[in-house]
Amino acid sequence: MNFKNQIEFLKQLQKNNSKDWMDANRKWYLQVRDEYIDWLNSMNIRLSSIDDDYYDTPGKKGINRINNNLMFHPNKPVYKDHFGAGFDKRPKTADFYFELGIERCIFAGGLWRSEPKVLRSVRDAIDYDGENLEKILNKKSFKNRFGGLYKDVKLTNAPKGFAKDHRHIELLKNKTFAVAQEFSTEETFKNNFEDMLVEAYLEMLPFRRYLNKAISV
């Protein structure tokens, strides 16, 4: 799929970020949204064919709202500057996220600032066999693609119940266990872009499976 129509829509939306503009251009929005959903549907089928444990996530189920949540973030613009969607969205697990933006595209996955119970399960898993997670994170192809864990808020001290000299203390301090790979928007226009997404999905699978096993125990 060529995302040029979606990118142009997002550019114009950000220049005119208001409900009045959106209402006046509702037909255009529905067109680019439906095209995007169709593409998500095709990728959903492709990913399910390469992952036996894949959780069927049709485009309408995976796509995120384009409206910002102004109740909790009143200072944000009315509309986002990107189209976002999740794949393999099994409830209460680490899914795979795709974001198409004006200047960048993101492949990401994992757990973002999880609730205490989930976070405790991940930390217990790290306490038990954190070397397996470190092996995944330190794999050369994984590091080349994602760099490492997404840099987000971390505890300054050891989490409650864990020694400050724990062998995996730096991992345990994390509140977010996610990774991401960024691309320029121009790269989404390439013929092999969908192959790039599949490669990222497969590279991330062991990481997501580690987290999902941790929170399912």
PDB file of C-alpha atoms in Angstrom:
ATOM      1  CA  MET A   1       0.000   0.000   0.000  1.00  0.00           C
ATOM      2  CA  ASN A   2       1.105   3.562  -0.684  1.00  0.00           C
ATOM      3  CA  PHE A   3       0.533   5.746   2.390  1.00  0.00           C
ATOM      4  CA  LYS A   4       0.892   9.089   0.585  1.00  0.00           C
ATOM      5  CA  ASN A   5      -2.811   9.875   0.899  1.00  0.00           C
ATOM      6  CA  GLN A   6      -2.744   9.195   4.644  1.00  0.00           C
ATOM      7  CA  ILE A   7       0.397  11.307   5.127  1.00  0.00           C
ATOM      8  CA  GLU A   8      -1.043  14.236   3.176  1.00  0.00           C
ATOM      9  CA  PHE A   9      -4.245  14.048   5.231  1.00  0.00           C
ATOM     10  CA  LEU A  10      -2.263  14.093   8.478  1.00  0.00           C
ATOM     11  CA  LYS A  11      -0.226  17.088   7.302  1.00  0.00           C
ATOM     12  CA  GLN A  12      -3.341  19.084   6.497  1.00  0.00           C
ATOM     13  CA  LEU A  13      -4.985  18.014   9.748  1.00  0.00           C
ATOM     14  CA  GLN A  14      -2.057  19.297  11.779  1.00  0.00           C
ATOM     15  CA  LYS A  15      -2.230  22.646   9.989  1.00  0.00           C
ATOM     16  CA  ASN A  16      -5.944  22.834  10.801  1.00  0.00           C
ATOM     17  CA  ASN A  17      -6.281  20.827  14.004  1.00  0.00           C
ATOM     18  CA  SER A  18      -9.905  21.519  14.830  1.00  0.00           C
ATOM     19  CA  LYS A  19     -13.273  19.801  14.824  1.00  0.00           C
ATOM     20  CA  ASP A  20     -14.578  22.286  12.257  1.00  0.00           C
ATOM     21  CA  TRP A  21     -11.849  21.300   9.765  1.00  0.00           C
ATOM     22  CA  MET A  22     -12.388  17.610  10.452  1.00  0.00           C
ATOM     23  CA  ASP A  23     -16.142  17.949   9.924  1.00  0.00           C
ATOM     24  CA  ALA A  24     -15.551  19.754   6.635  1.00  0.00           C
ATOM     25  CA  ASN A  25     -13.152  17.014   5.504  1.00  0.00           C
ATOM     26  CA  ARG A  26     -14.986  14.020   6.964  1.00  0.00           C
ATOM     27  CA  LYS A  27     -15.276  12.295   3.585  1.00  0.00           C
ATOM     28  CA  TRP A  28     -11.503  12.478   3.075  1.00  0.00           C
ATOM     29  CA  TYR A  29     -10.881  11.218   6.605  1.00  0.00           C
ATOM     30  CA  LEU A  30     -13.187   8.227   6.120  1.00  0.00           C
ATOM     31  CA  GLN A  31     -11.453   7.414   2.836  1.00  0.00           C
ATOM     32  CA  VAL A  32      -7.929   7.368   4.297  1.00  0.00           C
ATOM     33  CA  ARG A  33      -9.149   5.566   7.417  1.00  0.00           C
ATOM     34  CA  ASP A  34     -10.862   2.836   5.398  1.00  0.00           C
ATOM     35  CA  GLU A  35      -7.774   2.416   3.209  1.00  0.00           C
ATOM     36  CA  TYR A  36      -5.666   2.096   6.337  1.00  0.00           C
ATOM     37  CA  ILE A  37      -8.048  -0.492   7.831  1.00  0.00           C
ATOM     38  CA  ASP A  38      -7.915  -2.518   4.615  1.00  0.00           C
ATOM     39  CA  TRP A  39      -4.120  -2.516   4.838  1.00  0.00           C
ATOM     40  CA  LEU A  40      -4.272  -3.564   8.495  1.00  0.00           C
ATOM     41  CA  ASN A  41      -6.557  -6.437   7.519  1.00  0.00           C
ATOM     42  CA  SER A  42      -4.085  -7.673   4.916  1.00  0.00           C
ATOM     43  CA  MET A  43      -1.173  -7.452   7.378  1.00  0.00           C
ATOM     44  CA  ASN A  44      -3.260  -9.197  10.022  1.00  0.00           C
ATOM     45  CA  ILE A  45      -3.659 -12.142   7.648  1.00  0.00           C
ATOM     46  CA  ARG A  46       0.023 -12.154   6.757  1.00  0.00           C
ATOM     47  CA  LEU A  47       1.217 -12.081  10.376  1.00  0.00           C
ATOM     48  CA  SER A  48      -1.218 -14.818  11.381  1.00  0.00           C
ATOM     49  CA  SER A  49       0.325 -17.007   8.680  1.00  0.00           C
ATOM     50  CA  ILE A  50       3.814 -16.779  10.209  1.00  0.00           C
ATOM     51  CA  ASP A  51       2.948 -16.959  13.921  1.00  0.00           C
ATOM     52  CA  ASP A  52       0.956 -19.959  15.166  1.00  0.00           C
ATOM     53  CA  ASP A  53       0.094 -18.141  18.402  1.00  0.00           C
ATOM     54  CA  TYR A  54      -1.065 -14.957  16.664  1.00  0.00           C
ATOM     55  CA  TYR A  55      -4.298 -13.469  18.025  1.00  0.00           C
ATOM     56  CA  ASP A  56      -6.582 -12.469  15.160  1.00  0.00           C
ATOM     57  CA  THR A  57      -6.829  -8.668  15.162  1.00  0.00           C
ATOM     58  CA  PRO A  58      -8.874  -7.248  12.264  1.00  0.00           C
ATOM     59  CA  GLY A  59      -8.168  -3.659  11.267  1.00  0.00           C
ATOM     60  CA  LYS A  60     -11.263  -2.200  12.925  1.00  0.00           C
ATOM     61  CA  LYS A  61     -10.262  -3.877  16.185  1.00  0.00           C
ATOM     62  CA  GLY A  62      -6.609  -2.890  15.963  1.00  0.00           C
ATOM     63  CA  ILE A  63      -6.863   0.751  14.876  1.00  0.00           C
ATOM     64  CA  ASN A  64      -6.576   3.479  17.499  1.00  0.00           C
ATOM     65  CA  ARG A  65      -8.781   6.551  17.716  1.00  0.00           C
ATOM     66  CA  ILE A  66      -7.361   9.624  16.029  1.00  0.00           C
ATOM     67  CA  ASN A  67      -8.830  11.852  18.735  1.00  0.00           C
ATOM     68  CA  ASN A  68      -6.613  12.744  21.681  1.00  0.00           C
ATOM     69  CA  ASN A  69      -8.071  12.104  25.134  1.00  0.00           C
ATOM     70  CA  LEU A  70      -8.580  15.705  26.237  1.00  0.00           C
ATOM     71  CA  MET A  71     -10.144  14.695  29.546  1.00  0.00           C
ATOM     72  CA  PHE A  72      -6.761  13.566  30.861  1.00  0.00           C
ATOM     73  CA  HIS A  73      -4.590  15.713  28.554  1.00  0.00           C
ATOM     74  CA  PRO A  74      -6.488  18.979  28.035  1.00  0.00           C
ATOM     75  CA  ASN A  75      -3.466  20.785  26.564  1.00  0.00           C
ATOM     76  CA  LYS A  76      -3.019  18.368  23.672  1.00  0.00           C
ATOM     77  CA  PRO A  77      -4.363  19.111  20.163  1.00  0.00           C
ATOM     78  CA  VAL A  78      -7.829  17.771  19.360  1.00  0.00           C
ATOM     79  CA  TYR A  79      -6.389  15.205  16.941  1.00  0.00           C
ATOM     80  CA  LYS A  80      -3.217  13.111  16.861  1.00  0.00           C
ATOM     81  CA  ASP A  81      -0.507  13.552  14.230  1.00  0.00           C
ATOM     82  CA  HIS A  82      -0.457   9.864  13.337  1.00  0.00           C
ATOM     83  CA  PHE A  83      -2.484   6.740  12.661  1.00  0.00           C
ATOM     84  CA  GLY A  84      -1.772   4.025  15.211  1.00  0.00           C
ATOM     85  CA  ALA A  85      -2.801   0.380  15.416  1.00  0.00           C
ATOM     86  CA  GLY A  86      -2.044  -2.800  17.276  1.00  0.00           C
ATOM     87  CA  PHE A  87      -1.490  -6.306  15.918  1.00  0.00           C
ATOM     88  CA  ASP A  88      -1.740  -9.571  17.855  1.00  0.00           C
ATOM     89  CA  LYS A  89      -3.857  -7.801  20.480  1.00  0.00           C
ATOM     90  CA  ARG A  90      -4.653 -10.650  22.810  1.00  0.00           C
ATOM     91  CA  PRO A  91      -6.241  -9.059  25.906  1.00  0.00           C
ATOM     92  CA  LYS A  92      -3.832  -8.137  28.693  1.00  0.00           C
ATOM     93  CA  THR A  93      -0.667  -9.095  26.828  1.00  0.00           C
ATOM     94  CA  ALA A  94       2.260  -7.354  25.140  1.00  0.00           C
ATOM     95  CA  ASP A  95       1.055  -6.597  21.623  1.00  0.00           C
ATOM     96  CA  PHE A  96       2.833  -5.326  18.488  1.00  0.00           C
ATOM     97  CA  TYR A  97       2.234  -1.665  17.636  1.00  0.00           C
ATOM     98  CA  PHE A  98       2.486   0.192  14.333  1.00  0.00           C
ATOM     99  CA  GLU A  99       2.408   3.982  14.012  1.00  0.00           C
ATOM    100  CA  LEU A 100       2.261   5.930  10.764  1.00  0.00           C
ATOM    101  CA  GLY A 101       3.185   9.578  11.306  1.00  0.00           C
ATOM    102  CA  ILE A 102       4.005  12.682   9.322  1.00  0.00           C
ATOM    103  CA  GLU A 103       7.762  12.421   9.779  1.00  0.00           C
ATOM    104  CA  ARG A 104       8.305   8.925  11.112  1.00  0.00           C
ATOM    105  CA  CYS A 105       6.949   5.414  11.295  1.00  0.00           C
ATOM    106  CA  ILE A 106       7.323   3.244  14.403  1.00  0.00           C
ATOM    107  CA  PHE A 107       7.267  -0.495  15.019  1.00  0.00           C
ATOM    108  CA  ALA A 108       7.021  -1.142  18.766  1.00  0.00           C
ATOM    109  CA  GLY A 109       5.930  -3.753  21.247  1.00  0.00           C
ATOM    110  CA  GLY A 110       5.963  -4.744  24.884  1.00  0.00           C
ATOM    111  CA  LEU A 111       4.389  -3.374  28.039  1.00  0.00           C
ATOM    112  CA  TRP A 112       4.017   0.365  28.685  1.00  0.00           C
ATOM    113  CA  ARG A 113       3.924   1.524  32.326  1.00  0.00           C
ATOM    114  CA  SER A 114       1.954  -1.503  33.449  1.00  0.00           C
ATOM    115  CA  GLU A 115      -0.226  -1.637  36.516  1.00  0.00           C
ATOM    116  CA  PRO A 116       1.557  -2.769  39.716  1.00  0.00           C
ATOM    117  CA  LYS A 117       0.331  -6.374  39.562  1.00  0.00           C
ATOM    118  CA  VAL A 118       1.584  -6.875  36.003  1.00  0.00           C
ATOM    119  CA  LEU A 119       4.846  -5.079  36.724  1.00  0.00           C
ATOM    120  CA  ARG A 120       5.415  -7.295  39.760  1.00  0.00           C
ATOM    121  CA  SER A 121       4.930 -10.411  37.596  1.00  0.00           C
ATOM    122  CA  VAL A 122       7.531  -9.195  35.106  1.00  0.00           C
ATOM    123  CA  ARG A 123       9.973  -8.403  37.902  1.00  0.00           C
ATOM    124  CA  ASP A 124       9.402 -11.817  39.483  1.00  0.00           C
ATOM    125  CA  ALA A 125      10.225 -13.405  36.133  1.00  0.00           C
ATOM    126  CA  ILE A 126      13.411 -11.346  35.875  1.00  0.00           C
ATOM    127  CA  ASP A 127      14.317 -12.382  39.407  1.00  0.00           C
ATOM    128  CA  TYR A 128      13.864 -16.025  38.397  1.00  0.00           C
ATOM    129  CA  ASP A 129      15.494 -16.079  34.953  1.00  0.00           C
ATOM    130  CA  GLY A 130      16.452 -12.543  33.962  1.00  0.00           C
ATOM    131  CA  GLU A 131      19.453 -13.936  32.114  1.00  0.00           C
ATOM    132  CA  ASN A 132      17.038 -15.214  29.454  1.00  0.00           C
ATOM    133  CA  LEU A 133      15.635 -11.722  28.956  1.00  0.00           C
ATOM    134  CA  GLU A 134      19.132 -10.270  28.824  1.00  0.00           C
ATOM    135  CA  LYS A 135      20.074 -12.872  26.216  1.00  0.00           C
ATOM    136  CA  ILE A 136      17.147 -11.690  24.060  1.00  0.00           C
ATOM    137  CA  LEU A 137      17.998  -8.022  24.531  1.00  0.00           C
ATOM    138  CA  ASN A 138      21.696  -8.571  23.800  1.00  0.00           C
ATOM    139  CA  LYS A 139      21.209 -10.623  20.650  1.00  0.00           C
ATOM    140  CA  LYS A 140      23.110  -8.799  17.899  1.00  0.00           C
ATOM    141  CA  SER A 141      20.252  -8.621  15.401  1.00  0.00           C
ATOM    142  CA  PHE A 142      17.862  -7.479  18.137  1.00  0.00           C
ATOM    143  CA  LYS A 143      20.212  -4.730  19.335  1.00  0.00           C
ATOM    144  CA  ASN A 144      20.885  -3.574  15.786  1.00  0.00           C
ATOM    145  CA  ARG A 145      17.165  -3.226  15.139  1.00  0.00           C
ATOM    146  CA  PHE A 146      15.815  -1.917  18.461  1.00  0.00           C
ATOM    147  CA  GLY A 147      18.869  -0.720  20.351  1.00  0.00           C
ATOM    148  CA  GLY A 148      17.592  -1.825  23.733  1.00  0.00           C
ATOM    149  CA  LEU A 149      14.643  -1.260  26.009  1.00  0.00           C
ATOM    150  CA  TYR A 150      12.669   1.890  25.298  1.00  0.00           C
ATOM    151  CA  LYS A 151      14.017   4.641  27.532  1.00  0.00           C
ATOM    152  CA  ASP A 152      11.236   5.666  29.893  1.00  0.00           C
ATOM    153  CA  VAL A 153      10.804   6.396  33.587  1.00  0.00           C
ATOM    154  CA  LYS A 154      12.855   4.176  35.892  1.00  0.00           C
ATOM    155  CA  LEU A 155      13.116   3.788  39.630  1.00  0.00           C
ATOM    156  CA  THR A 156      16.175   5.368  41.191  1.00  0.00           C
ATOM    157  CA  ASN A 157      16.341   2.657  43.835  1.00  0.00           C
ATOM    158  CA  ALA A 158      15.627  -1.061  43.883  1.00  0.00           C
ATOM    159  CA  PRO A 159      11.906  -1.923  43.693  1.00  0.00           C
ATOM    160  CA  LYS A 160      10.299  -3.105  46.901  1.00  0.00           C
ATOM    161  CA  GLY A 161      11.223  -6.687  47.712  1.00  0.00           C
ATOM    162  CA  PHE A 162      14.441  -6.753  45.656  1.00  0.00           C
ATOM    163  CA  ALA A 163      18.011  -6.249  46.828  1.00  0.00           C
ATOM    164  CA  LYS A 164      19.848  -3.169  45.607  1.00  0.00           C
ATOM    165  CA  ASP A 165      22.719  -5.392  44.493  1.00  0.00           C
ATOM    166  CA  HIS A 166      20.480  -7.810  42.568  1.00  0.00           C
ATOM    167  CA  ARG A 167      22.265  -9.204  39.521  1.00  0.00           C
ATOM    168  CA  HIS A 168      19.518  -7.779  37.264  1.00  0.00           C
ATOM    169  CA  ILE A 169      18.906  -4.572  39.194  1.00  0.00           C
ATOM    170  CA  GLU A 170      18.950  -2.280  36.145  1.00  0.00           C
ATOM    171  CA  LEU A 171      16.275  -4.348  34.444  1.00  0.00           C
ATOM    172  CA  LEU A 172      14.206  -4.468  37.619  1.00  0.00           C
ATOM    173  CA  LYS A 173      14.143  -0.663  37.892  1.00  0.00           C
ATOM    174  CA  ASN A 174      12.196  -0.320  34.638  1.00  0.00           C
ATOM    175  CA  LYS A 175       8.503   0.534  34.632  1.00  0.00           C
ATOM    176  CA  THR A 176       8.221   0.147  30.863  1.00  0.00           C
ATOM    177  CA  PHE A 177       9.327  -3.021  29.096  1.00  0.00           C
ATOM    178  CA  ALA A 178       9.071  -2.148  25.425  1.00  0.00           C
ATOM    179  CA  VAL A 179      11.237  -1.782  22.338  1.00  0.00           C
ATOM    180  CA  ALA A 180      10.800   0.292  19.193  1.00  0.00           C
ATOM    181  CA  GLN A 181      12.258   0.816  15.763  1.00  0.00           C
ATOM    182  CA  GLU A 182      11.783   4.062  13.833  1.00  0.00           C
ATOM    183  CA  PHE A 183      11.739   4.688  10.094  1.00  0.00           C
ATOM    184  CA  SER A 184      11.414   7.820   8.045  1.00  0.00           C
ATOM    185  CA  THR A 185       8.037   8.349   6.407  1.00  0.00           C
ATOM    186  CA  GLU A 186       9.681   8.011   2.987  1.00  0.00           C
ATOM    187  CA  GLU A 187      10.612   4.416   3.818  1.00  0.00           C
ATOM    188  CA  THR A 188       6.927   3.508   4.084  1.00  0.00           C
ATOM    189  CA  PHE A 189       6.631   4.199   0.354  1.00  0.00           C
ATOM    190  CA  LYS A 190       9.151   1.475  -0.548  1.00  0.00           C
ATOM    191  CA  ASN A 191       7.994  -1.773  -2.107  1.00  0.00           C
ATOM    192  CA  ASN A 192       9.601  -3.823   0.661  1.00  0.00           C
ATOM    193  CA  PHE A 193       8.058  -1.905   3.554  1.00  0.00           C
ATOM    194  CA  GLU A 194       5.662  -4.703   4.506  1.00  0.00           C
ATOM    195  CA  ASP A 195       8.582  -7.131   4.516  1.00  0.00           C
ATOM    196  CA  MET A 196      10.376  -4.780   6.925  1.00  0.00           C
ATOM    197  CA  LEU A 197       7.376  -4.857   9.245  1.00  0.00           C
ATOM    198  CA  VAL A 198       7.297  -8.662   9.180  1.00  0.00           C
ATOM    199  CA  GLU A 199      11.023  -8.823   9.943  1.00  0.00           C
ATOM    200  CA  ALA A 200      10.559  -6.509  12.926  1.00  0.00           C
ATOM    201  CA  TYR A 201       7.618  -8.567  14.152  1.00  0.00           C
ATOM    202  CA  LEU A 202       9.596 -11.804  14.039  1.00  0.00           C
ATOM    203  CA  GLU A 203      12.648 -10.259  15.712  1.00  0.00           C
ATOM    204  CA  MET A 204      10.474  -8.977  18.530  1.00  0.00           C
ATOM    205  CA  LEU A 205       8.566 -12.217  19.131  1.00  0.00           C
ATOM    206  CA  PRO A 206      10.925 -13.796  21.718  1.00  0.00           C
ATOM    207  CA  PHE A 207      10.871 -10.554  23.723  1.00  0.00           C
ATOM    208  CA  ARG A 208       7.075 -10.333  23.716  1.00  0.00           C
ATOM    209  CA  ARG A 209       6.726 -14.026  24.490  1.00  0.00           C
ATOM    210  CA  TYR A 210       9.000 -13.665  27.498  1.00  0.00           C
ATOM    211  CA  LEU A 211       6.799 -10.863  28.849  1.00  0.00           C
ATOM    212  CA  ASN A 212       3.555 -12.679  28.094  1.00  0.00           C
ATOM    213  CA  LYS A 213       4.765 -15.820  29.834  1.00  0.00           C
ATOM    214  CA  ALA A 214       5.744 -13.711  32.844  1.00  0.00           C
ATOM    215  CA  ILE A 215       2.324 -12.086  33.214  1.00  0.00           C
ATOM    216  CA  SER A 216       0.380 -15.290  32.554  1.00  0.00           C
ATOM    217  CA  VAL A 217       1.839 -17.142  35.523  1.00  0.00           C
TER     218      VAL A 217
END
